[in-house]
Short mmCIF file of C-alpha atoms and ligand atoms in Angstrom, two decimals:
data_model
loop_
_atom_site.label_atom_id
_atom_site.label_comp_id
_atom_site.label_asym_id
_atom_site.label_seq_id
_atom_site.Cartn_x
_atom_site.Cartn_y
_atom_site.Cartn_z
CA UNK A 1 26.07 19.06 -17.84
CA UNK A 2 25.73 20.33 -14.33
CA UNK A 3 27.62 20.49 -11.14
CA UNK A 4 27.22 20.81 -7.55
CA UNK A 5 29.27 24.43 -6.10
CA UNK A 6 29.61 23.88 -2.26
CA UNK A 7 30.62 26.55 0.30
CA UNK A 8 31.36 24.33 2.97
CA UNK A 9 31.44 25.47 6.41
CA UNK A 10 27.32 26.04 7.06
CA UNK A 11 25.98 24.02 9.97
CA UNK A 12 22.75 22.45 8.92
CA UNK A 13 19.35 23.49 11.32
CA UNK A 14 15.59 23.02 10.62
CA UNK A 15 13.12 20.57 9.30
CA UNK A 16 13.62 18.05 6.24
CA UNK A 17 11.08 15.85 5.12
CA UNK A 18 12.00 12.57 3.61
CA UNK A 19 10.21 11.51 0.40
CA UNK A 20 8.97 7.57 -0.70
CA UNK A 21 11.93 4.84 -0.77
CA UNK A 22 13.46 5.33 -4.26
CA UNK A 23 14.54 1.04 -4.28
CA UNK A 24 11.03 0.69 -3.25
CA UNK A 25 9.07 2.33 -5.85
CA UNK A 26 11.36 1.23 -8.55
CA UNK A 27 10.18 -2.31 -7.63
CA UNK A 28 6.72 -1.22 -7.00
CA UNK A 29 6.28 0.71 -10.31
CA UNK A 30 7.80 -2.27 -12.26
CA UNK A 31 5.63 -4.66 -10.40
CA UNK A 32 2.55 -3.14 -11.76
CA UNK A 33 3.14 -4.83 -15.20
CA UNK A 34 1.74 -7.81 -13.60
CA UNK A 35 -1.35 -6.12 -12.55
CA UNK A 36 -4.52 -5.98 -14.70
CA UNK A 37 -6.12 -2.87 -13.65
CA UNK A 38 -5.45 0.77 -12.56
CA UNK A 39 -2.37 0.78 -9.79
CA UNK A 40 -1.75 4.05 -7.80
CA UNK A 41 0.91 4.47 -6.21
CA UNK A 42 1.41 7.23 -3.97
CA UNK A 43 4.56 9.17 -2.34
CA UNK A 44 6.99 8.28 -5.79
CA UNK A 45 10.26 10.03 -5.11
CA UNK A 46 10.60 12.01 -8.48
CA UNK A 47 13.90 10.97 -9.24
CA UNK A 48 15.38 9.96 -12.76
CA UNK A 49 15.21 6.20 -12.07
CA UNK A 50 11.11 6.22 -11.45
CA UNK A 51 10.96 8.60 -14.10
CA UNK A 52 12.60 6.27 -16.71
CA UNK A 53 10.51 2.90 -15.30
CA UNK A 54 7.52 4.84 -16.16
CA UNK A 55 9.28 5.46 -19.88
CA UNK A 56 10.04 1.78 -20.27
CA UNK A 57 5.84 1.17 -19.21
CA UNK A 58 4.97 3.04 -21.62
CA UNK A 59 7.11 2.12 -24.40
CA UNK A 60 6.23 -1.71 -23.39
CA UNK A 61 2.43 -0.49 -24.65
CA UNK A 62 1.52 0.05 -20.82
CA UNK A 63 0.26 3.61 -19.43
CA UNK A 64 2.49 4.83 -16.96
CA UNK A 65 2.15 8.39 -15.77
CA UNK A 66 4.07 10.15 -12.99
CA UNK A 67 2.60 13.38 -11.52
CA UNK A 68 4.68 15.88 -9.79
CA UNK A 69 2.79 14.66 -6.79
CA UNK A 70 4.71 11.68 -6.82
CA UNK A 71 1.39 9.84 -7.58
CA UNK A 72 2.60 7.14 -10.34
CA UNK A 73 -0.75 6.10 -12.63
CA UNK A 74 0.22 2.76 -14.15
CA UNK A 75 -2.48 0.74 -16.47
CA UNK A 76 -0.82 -2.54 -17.98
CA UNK A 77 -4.49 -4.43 -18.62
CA UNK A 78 -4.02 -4.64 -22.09
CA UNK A 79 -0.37 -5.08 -22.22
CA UNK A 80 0.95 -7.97 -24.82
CA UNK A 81 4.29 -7.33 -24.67
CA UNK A 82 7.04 -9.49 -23.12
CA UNK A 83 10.13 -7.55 -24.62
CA UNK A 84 11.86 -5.53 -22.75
CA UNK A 85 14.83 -5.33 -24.72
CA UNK A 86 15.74 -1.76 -25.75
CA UNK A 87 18.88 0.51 -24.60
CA UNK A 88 16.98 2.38 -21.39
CA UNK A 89 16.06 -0.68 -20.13
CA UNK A 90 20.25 -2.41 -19.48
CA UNK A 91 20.71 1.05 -17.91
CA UNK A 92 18.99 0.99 -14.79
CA UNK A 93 19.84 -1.85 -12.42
CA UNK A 94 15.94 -2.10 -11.32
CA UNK A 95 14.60 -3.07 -14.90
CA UNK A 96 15.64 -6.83 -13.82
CA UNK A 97 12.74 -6.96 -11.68
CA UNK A 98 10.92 -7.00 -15.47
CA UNK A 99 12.24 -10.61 -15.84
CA UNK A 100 10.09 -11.81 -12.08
CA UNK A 101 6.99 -9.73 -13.70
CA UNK A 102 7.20 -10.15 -17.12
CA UNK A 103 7.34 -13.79 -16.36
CA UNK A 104 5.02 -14.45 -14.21
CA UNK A 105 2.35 -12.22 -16.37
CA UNK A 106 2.94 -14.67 -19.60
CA UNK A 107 5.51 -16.56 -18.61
CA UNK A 108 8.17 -15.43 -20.89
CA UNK A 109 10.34 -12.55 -20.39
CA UNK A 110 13.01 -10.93 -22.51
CA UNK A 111 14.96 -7.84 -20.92
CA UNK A 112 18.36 -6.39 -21.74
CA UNK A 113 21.11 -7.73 -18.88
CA UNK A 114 20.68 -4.76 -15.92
CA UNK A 115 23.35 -2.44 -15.36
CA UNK A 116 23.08 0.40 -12.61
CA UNK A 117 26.01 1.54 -10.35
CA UNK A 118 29.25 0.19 -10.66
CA UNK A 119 29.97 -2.19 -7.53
CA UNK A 120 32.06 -4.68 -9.08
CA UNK A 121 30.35 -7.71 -10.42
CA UNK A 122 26.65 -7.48 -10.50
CA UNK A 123 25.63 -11.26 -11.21
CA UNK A 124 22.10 -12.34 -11.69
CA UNK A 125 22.54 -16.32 -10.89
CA UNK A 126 20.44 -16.35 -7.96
CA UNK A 127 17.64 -14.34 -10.16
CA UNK A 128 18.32 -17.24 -12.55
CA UNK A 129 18.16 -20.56 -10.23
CA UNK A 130 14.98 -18.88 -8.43
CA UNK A 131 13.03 -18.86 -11.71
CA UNK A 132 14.50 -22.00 -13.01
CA UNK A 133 12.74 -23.78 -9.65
CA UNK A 134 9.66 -22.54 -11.02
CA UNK A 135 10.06 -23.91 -13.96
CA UNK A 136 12.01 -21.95 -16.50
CA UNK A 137 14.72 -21.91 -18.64
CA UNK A 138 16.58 -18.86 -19.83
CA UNK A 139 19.00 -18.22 -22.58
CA UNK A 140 21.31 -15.39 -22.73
CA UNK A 141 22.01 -13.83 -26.38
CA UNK A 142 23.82 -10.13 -26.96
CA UNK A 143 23.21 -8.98 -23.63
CA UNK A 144 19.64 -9.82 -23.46
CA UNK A 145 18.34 -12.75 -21.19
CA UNK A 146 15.09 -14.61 -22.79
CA UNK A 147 13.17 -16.36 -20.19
CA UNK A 148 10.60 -18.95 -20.22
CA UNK A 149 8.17 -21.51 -18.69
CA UNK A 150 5.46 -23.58 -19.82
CA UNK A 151 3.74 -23.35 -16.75
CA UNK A 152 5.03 -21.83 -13.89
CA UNK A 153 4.90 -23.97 -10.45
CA UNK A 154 5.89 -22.65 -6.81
CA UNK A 155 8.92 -24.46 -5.33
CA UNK A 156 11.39 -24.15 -2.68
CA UNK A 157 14.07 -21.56 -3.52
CA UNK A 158 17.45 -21.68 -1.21
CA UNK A 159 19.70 -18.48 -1.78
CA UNK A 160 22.51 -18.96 -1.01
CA UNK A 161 23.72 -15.32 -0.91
CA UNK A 162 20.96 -13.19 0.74
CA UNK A 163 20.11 -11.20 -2.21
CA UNK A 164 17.59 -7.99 -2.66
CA UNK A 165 16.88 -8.30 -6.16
CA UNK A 166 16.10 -11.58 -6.37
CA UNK A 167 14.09 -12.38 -3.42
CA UNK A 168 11.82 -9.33 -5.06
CA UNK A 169 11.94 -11.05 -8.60
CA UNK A 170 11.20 -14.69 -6.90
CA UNK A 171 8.36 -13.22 -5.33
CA UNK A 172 7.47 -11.32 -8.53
CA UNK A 173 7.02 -14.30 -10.30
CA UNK A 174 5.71 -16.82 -7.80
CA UNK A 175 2.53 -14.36 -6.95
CA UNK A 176 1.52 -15.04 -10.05
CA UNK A 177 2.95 -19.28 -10.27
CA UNK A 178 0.40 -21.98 -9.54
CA UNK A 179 0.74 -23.59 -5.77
CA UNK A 180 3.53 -22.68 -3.05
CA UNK A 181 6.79 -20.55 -3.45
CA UNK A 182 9.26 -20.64 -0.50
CA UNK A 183 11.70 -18.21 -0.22
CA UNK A 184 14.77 -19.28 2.03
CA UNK A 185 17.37 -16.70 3.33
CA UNK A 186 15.06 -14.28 1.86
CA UNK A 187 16.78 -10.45 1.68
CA UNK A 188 14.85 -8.75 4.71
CA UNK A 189 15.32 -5.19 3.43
CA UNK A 190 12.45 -2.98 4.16
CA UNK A 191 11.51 -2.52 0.54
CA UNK A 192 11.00 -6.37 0.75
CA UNK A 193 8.18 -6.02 3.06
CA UNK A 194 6.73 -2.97 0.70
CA UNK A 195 6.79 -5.32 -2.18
CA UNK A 196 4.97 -8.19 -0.58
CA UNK A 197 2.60 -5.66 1.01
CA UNK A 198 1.90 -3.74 -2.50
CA UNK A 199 1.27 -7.35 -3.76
CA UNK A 200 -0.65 -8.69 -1.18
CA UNK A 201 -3.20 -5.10 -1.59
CA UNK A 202 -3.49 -6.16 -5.59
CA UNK A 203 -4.52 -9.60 -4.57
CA UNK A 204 -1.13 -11.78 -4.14
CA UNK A 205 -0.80 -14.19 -0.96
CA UNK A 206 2.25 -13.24 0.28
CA UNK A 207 3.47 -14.31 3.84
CA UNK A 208 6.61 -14.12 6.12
CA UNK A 209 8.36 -10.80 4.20
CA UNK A 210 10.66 -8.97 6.57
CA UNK A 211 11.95 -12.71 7.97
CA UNK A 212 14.58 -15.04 6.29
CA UNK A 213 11.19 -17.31 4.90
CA UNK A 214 9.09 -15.94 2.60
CA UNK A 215 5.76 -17.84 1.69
CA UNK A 216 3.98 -17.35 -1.53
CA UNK A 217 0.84 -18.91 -2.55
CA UNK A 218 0.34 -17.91 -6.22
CA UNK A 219 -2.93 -16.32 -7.06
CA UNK A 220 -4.82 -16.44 -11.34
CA UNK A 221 -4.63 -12.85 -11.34
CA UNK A 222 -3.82 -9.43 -9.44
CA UNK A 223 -6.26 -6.49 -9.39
CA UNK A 224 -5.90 -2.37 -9.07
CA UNK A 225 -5.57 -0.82 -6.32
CA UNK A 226 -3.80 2.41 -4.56
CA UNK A 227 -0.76 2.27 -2.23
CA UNK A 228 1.64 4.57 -1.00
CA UNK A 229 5.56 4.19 -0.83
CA UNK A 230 7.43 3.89 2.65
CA UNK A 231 9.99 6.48 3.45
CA UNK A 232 13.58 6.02 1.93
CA UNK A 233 15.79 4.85 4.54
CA UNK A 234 19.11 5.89 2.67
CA UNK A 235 17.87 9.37 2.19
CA UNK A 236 17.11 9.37 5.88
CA UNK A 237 20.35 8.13 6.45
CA UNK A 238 21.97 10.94 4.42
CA UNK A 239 20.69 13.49 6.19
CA UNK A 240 21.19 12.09 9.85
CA UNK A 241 24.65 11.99 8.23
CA UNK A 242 24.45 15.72 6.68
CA UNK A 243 23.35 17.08 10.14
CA UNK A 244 26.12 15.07 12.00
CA UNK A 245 28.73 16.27 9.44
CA UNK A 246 28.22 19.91 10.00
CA UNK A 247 27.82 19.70 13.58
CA UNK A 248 24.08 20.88 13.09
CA UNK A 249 20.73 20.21 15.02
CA UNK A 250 17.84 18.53 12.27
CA UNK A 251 14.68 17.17 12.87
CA UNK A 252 14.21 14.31 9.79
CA UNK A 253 10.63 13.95 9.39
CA UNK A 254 8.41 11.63 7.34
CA UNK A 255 10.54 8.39 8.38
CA UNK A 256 9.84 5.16 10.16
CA UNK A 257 12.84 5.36 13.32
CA UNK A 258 13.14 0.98 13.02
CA UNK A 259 14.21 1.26 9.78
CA UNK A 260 17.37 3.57 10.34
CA UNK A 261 18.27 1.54 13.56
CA UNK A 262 21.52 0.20 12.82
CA UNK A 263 22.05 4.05 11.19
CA UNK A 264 21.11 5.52 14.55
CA UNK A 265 22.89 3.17 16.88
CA UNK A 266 26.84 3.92 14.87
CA UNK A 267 25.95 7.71 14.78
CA UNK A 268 24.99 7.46 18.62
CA UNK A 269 28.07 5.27 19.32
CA UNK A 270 30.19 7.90 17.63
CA UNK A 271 28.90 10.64 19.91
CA UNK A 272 26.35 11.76 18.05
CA UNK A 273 22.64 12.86 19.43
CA UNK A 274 19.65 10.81 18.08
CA UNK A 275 16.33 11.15 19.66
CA UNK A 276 13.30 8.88 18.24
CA UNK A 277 9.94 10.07 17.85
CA UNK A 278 7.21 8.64 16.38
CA UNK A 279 7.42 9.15 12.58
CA UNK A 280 10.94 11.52 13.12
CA UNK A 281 14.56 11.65 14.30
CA UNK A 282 16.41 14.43 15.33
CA UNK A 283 20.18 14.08 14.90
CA UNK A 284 22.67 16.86 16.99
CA UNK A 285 25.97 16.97 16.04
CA UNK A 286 29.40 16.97 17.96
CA UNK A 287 32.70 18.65 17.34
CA UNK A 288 34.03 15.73 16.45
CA UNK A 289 32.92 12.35 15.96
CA UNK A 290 35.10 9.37 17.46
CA UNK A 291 36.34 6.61 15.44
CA UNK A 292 34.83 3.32 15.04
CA UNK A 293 34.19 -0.19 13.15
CA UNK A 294 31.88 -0.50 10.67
CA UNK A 295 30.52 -3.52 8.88
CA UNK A 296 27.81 -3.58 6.21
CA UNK A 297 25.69 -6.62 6.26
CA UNK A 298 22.34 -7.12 4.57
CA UNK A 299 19.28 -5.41 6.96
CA UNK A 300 19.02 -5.51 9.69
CA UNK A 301 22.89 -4.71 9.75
CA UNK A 302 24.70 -1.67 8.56
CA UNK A 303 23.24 -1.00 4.79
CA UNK A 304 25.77 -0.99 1.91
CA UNK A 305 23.88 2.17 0.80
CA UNK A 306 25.29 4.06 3.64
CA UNK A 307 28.83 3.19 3.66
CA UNK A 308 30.08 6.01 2.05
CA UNK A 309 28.42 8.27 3.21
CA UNK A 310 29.14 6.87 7.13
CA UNK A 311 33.31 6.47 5.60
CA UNK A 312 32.84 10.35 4.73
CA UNK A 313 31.66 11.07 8.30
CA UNK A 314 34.78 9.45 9.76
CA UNK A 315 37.19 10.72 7.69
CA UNK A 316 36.55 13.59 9.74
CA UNK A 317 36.57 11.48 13.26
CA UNK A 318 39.41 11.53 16.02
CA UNK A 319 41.33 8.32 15.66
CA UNK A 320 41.60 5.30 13.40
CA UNK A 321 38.38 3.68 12.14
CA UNK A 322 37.92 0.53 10.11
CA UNK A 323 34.73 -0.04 7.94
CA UNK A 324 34.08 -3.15 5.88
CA UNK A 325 32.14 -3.74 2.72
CA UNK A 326 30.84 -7.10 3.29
CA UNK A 327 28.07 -6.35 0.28
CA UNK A 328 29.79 -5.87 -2.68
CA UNK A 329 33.28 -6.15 -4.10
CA UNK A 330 34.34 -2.63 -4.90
CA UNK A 331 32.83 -0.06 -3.86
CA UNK A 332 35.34 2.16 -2.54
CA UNK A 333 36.14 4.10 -5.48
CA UNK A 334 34.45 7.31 -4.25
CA UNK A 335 38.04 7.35 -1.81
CA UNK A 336 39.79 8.41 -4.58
CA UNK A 337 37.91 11.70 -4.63
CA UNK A 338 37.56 12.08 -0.78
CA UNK A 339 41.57 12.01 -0.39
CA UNK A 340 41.72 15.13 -2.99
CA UNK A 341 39.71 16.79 -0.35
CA UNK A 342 42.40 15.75 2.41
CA UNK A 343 40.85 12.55 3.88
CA UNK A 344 43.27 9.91 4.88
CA UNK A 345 41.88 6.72 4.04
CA UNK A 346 43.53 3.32 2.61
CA UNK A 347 41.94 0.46 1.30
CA UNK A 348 42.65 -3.42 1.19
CA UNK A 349 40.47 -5.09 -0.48
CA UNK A 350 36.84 -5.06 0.99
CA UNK A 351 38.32 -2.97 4.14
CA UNK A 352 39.37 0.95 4.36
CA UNK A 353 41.30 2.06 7.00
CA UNK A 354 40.25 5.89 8.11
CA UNK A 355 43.28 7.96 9.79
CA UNK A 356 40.33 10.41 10.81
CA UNK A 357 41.92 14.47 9.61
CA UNK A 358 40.94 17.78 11.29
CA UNK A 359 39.42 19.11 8.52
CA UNK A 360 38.48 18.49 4.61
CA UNK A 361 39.39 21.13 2.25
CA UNK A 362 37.29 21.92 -0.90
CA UNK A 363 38.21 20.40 -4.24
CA UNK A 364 36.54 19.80 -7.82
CA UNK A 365 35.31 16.07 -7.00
CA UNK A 366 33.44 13.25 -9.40
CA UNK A 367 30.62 10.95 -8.28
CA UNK A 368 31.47 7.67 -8.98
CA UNK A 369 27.80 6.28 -8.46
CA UNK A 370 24.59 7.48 -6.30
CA UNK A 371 25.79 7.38 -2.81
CA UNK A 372 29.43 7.90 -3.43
CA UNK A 373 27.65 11.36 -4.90
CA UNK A 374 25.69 11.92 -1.51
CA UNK A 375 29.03 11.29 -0.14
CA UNK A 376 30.81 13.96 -2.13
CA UNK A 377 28.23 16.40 -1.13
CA UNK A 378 28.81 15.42 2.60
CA UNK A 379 32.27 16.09 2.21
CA UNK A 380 31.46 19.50 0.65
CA UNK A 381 29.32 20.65 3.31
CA UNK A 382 31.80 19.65 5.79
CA UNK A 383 34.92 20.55 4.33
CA UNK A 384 36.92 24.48 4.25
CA UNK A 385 36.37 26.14 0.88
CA UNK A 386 34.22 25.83 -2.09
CA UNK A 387 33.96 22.26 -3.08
CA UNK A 388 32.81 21.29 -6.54
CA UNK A 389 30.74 17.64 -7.25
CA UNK A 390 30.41 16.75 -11.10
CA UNK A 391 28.50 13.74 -12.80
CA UNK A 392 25.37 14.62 -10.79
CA UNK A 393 23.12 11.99 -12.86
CA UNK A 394 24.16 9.49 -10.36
CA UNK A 395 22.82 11.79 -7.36
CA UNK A 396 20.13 13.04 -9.52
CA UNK A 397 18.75 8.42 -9.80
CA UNK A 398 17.83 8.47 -6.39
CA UNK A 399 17.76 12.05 -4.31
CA UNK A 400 14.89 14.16 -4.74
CA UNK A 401 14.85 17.83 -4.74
CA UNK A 402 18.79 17.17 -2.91
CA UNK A 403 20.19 20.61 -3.23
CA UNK A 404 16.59 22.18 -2.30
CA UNK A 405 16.14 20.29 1.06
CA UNK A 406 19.94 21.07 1.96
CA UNK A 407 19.68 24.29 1.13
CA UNK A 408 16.62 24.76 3.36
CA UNK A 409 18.59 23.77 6.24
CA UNK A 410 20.87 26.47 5.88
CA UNK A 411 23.37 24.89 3.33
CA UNK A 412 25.23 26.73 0.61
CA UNK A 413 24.99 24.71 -2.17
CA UNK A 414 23.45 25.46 -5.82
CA UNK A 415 23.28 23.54 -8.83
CA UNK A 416 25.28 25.48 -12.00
CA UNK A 417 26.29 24.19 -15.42
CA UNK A 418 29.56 22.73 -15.95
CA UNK A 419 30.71 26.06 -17.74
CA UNK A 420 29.69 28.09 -14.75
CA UNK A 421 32.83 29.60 -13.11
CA UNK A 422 31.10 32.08 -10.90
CA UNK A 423 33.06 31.96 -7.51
CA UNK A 424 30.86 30.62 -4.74
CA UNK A 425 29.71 33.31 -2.16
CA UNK A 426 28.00 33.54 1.18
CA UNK A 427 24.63 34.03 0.03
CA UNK A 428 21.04 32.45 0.12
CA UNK A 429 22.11 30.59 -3.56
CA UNK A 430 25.68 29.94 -2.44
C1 LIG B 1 19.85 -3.69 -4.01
C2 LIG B 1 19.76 -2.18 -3.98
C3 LIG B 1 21.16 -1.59 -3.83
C4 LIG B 1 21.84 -2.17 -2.61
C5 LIG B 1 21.79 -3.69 -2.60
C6 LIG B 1 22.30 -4.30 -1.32
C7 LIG B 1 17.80 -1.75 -5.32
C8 LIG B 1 17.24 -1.25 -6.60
N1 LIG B 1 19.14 -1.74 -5.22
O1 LIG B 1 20.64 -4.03 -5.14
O2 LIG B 1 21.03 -0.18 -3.71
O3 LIG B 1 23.20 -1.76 -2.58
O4 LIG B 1 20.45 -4.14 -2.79
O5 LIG B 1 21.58 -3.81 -0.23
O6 LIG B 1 17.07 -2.12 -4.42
N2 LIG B 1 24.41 -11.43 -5.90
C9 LIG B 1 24.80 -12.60 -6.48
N3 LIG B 1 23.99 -13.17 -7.43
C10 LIG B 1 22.80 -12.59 -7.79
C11 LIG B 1 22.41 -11.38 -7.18
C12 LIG B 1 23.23 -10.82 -6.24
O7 LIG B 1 25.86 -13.13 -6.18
O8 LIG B 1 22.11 -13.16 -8.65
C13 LIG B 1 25.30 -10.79 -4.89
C14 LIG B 1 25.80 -9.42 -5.37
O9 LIG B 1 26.96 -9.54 -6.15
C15 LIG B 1 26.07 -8.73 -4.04
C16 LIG B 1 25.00 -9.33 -3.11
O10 LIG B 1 24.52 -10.50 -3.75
O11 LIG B 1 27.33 -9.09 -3.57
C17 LIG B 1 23.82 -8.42 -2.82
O12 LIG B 1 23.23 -8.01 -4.03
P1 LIG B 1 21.66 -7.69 -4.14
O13 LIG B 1 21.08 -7.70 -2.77
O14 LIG B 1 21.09 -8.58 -5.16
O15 LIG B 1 21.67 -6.20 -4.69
P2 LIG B 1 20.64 -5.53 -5.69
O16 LIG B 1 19.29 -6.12 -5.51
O17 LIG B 1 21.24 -5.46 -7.05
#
């Protein structure tokens, strides 16, 4: 087991690059089941999650290779398997999307129930009611869901709680249903519009992704092809959040600037520096960042994915801020860990209330999930002393090469095994 060792104090300076969307590729790399023919997909983060999709390809009987490129092969012409019912596949919260593509490939799907970071409930009725307006009928049987369809036919599908996941696995499956799909109070996330767009290159007729109506005119079959991954907004977002933290100056390259929007417009209304370039932001700190109100809504608004990290930020902000998880149900339990460090934070319900402190001081610290471990890390950077994060599979799902690019901006941070009780010094590895 491993552990982050943080000397906090460093401010961040330089050049990061941001790698592919991790919620993008997962979708794009499951996808590909549906696809008869080579897929290439380019600019993979190499993270644990894409690395264990590719696993559950291959142990389907597809070919799924991941090159330390971040090129994912993926060949699933001959696959004859509908079952994806082993242990790996409940453990990773993107392995639903094999019920939209393993249904609309032969119309029957069985995966294990999805599980992936702890939020509270993580329901898949809308998933459900999509597929059953095409046609299907599901079962549910020790934590594996069977689904299937005689024929699959496009219909109108109302959500009535704008969902991610299932506007992906509705489109999954009606690409490949016979007539129209609508998708109403579709999720508009960006990885939405990669989906449609990876689709639409393998053959799909996909229309409307990125708005609230999402047309779908299933196609007989979808080819091979090669596409390439957009950049990952929450990484992005991390490190606009890493450089604001430590007061620091960083140019975040490889990123599209409309995606991080509502990011940039809370940093900038906290009185931090963002300048927008083409395919880059820069982000220059402040001593200290002024309180505000946050709310997380589905994209455009505030992201979910960035809550903690943004609640981390101001904990360290002059005066009383008030951020609301409008998403999901509980995901505040990273402000446990963040008040060891000295933070001042309550929180009621789906609200915390920041009493914005000074200063953080270093403490051994958990992550609780994936951001809540970005979050952690923030802290750390931020905070007096040597802070220690533990339970880094969660930041290992869905940040690549984390300590590397933070360390390249100056950070003093290193990676050391649980057992490791070397003291953390001043020095290139922290
Ligand atoms: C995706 C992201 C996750 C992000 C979330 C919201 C991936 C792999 N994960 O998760 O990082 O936090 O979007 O931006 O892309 N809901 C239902 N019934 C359902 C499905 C969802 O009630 O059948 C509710 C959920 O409880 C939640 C809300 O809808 O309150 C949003 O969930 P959803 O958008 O589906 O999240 P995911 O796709 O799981």
């Amino acid at each position: 087991m491993e552990k982050y060792v943080i000397l906090g104090g460093a401010r961040l300076e330089g050049e990061v690059d941001i790698s592919g969307a991790k919620n993008s590729a997962v979708a794009l790399i499951v996808a590909s089941v549906m696809v008869k023919g080579v897929c290439k997909i380019e600019n993979v983060p190499l993270v644990s999650d894409t690395y264990v999709l590719c696993d559950i390809i291959n142990q389907l009987g597809g070919q799924a290779e991941l090159s330390d490129k971040g090129v994912a092969t993926i060949d699933c012409t001959n696959l004859d398997n509908f079952e994806a019912s082993f242990e790996t596949v409940g453990k990773i919260r993107a392995s639903s999307y094999f019920m939209g593509a393993l249904l609309g490939r032969f119309h029957h799907a069985r995966v294990a129930l999805p599980g992936g970071c702890d939020f509270g409930v993580r329901p898949i009725d809308l998933h459900l009611k999509g597929f059953s307006r095409l046609g299907a009928s599901h079962s549910i049987e020790n934590g594996v869901v069977d689904i299937q369809a005689e024929n699959l036919a496009g219909a109108s599908v109302y959500m009535d709680t704008v969902s991610v996941g299932a506007t992906i696995n509705i489109m999954l499956a009606g690409a490949l249903s016979e007539g129209t799909t609508i998708i109403e109070n579709a999720a508009k996330e960006p990885h939405i519009v990669d989906v449609a767009n990876f689709l639409n290159s393998m053959g799909a007729n996909i229309k409307g992704a990125g708005t609230d109506v999402i047309k779908i005119k299933g196609v007989e079959s979808l080819h091979g092809g090669t596409y390439s991954v957009i950049p990952d907004q929450i990484e992005a977002g991390t490190f606009m959040v890493a450089a604001a933290i430590t007061n620091g100056n960083v140019l975040i390259k490889n990123v599209i600037p409309k995606h991080l929007d509502s990011i940039s417009a809370k940093l900038m209304e906290i009185g931090v520096t963002v300048e927008e370039y083409d395919d880059s932001v820069r982000v220059i700190g402040t001593d200290r960042v002024i309180r505000a109100n946050v709310k997380t809504m589905p994209h455009p608004g505030f992201p979910t994915d960035m809550q903690p990290q943004m609640v981390t930020l101001l904990a360290l902000g002059d005066g009383t801020s008030i951020v609301t998880e409008n998403v999901w149900d509980n995901r505040f339990k990273y402000i446990d860990e963040l008040t060891k460090m000295g933070a001042n934070i309550r929180v009621d319900g789906r609200t915390a209330v920041i009493e914005g402190v000074e200063k953080l001081s270093g403490a051994p610290v958990s992550s609780t999930d994936l951001r809540a471990g970005a979050a952690m890390v923030l802290a750390g950077l931020a905070a007096q002393g040597v802070t220690e994060v533990y339970n880094l599979k969660y930041i290992d799902r869905g940040y690549e090469k984390f300590e590397e690019k933070l360390r390249s901006l100056g950070a003093q941070i290193a990676r050391r095994s649980t057992d490791d009780t070397t003291p953390a010094r001043k020095s290139k590895t922290a």
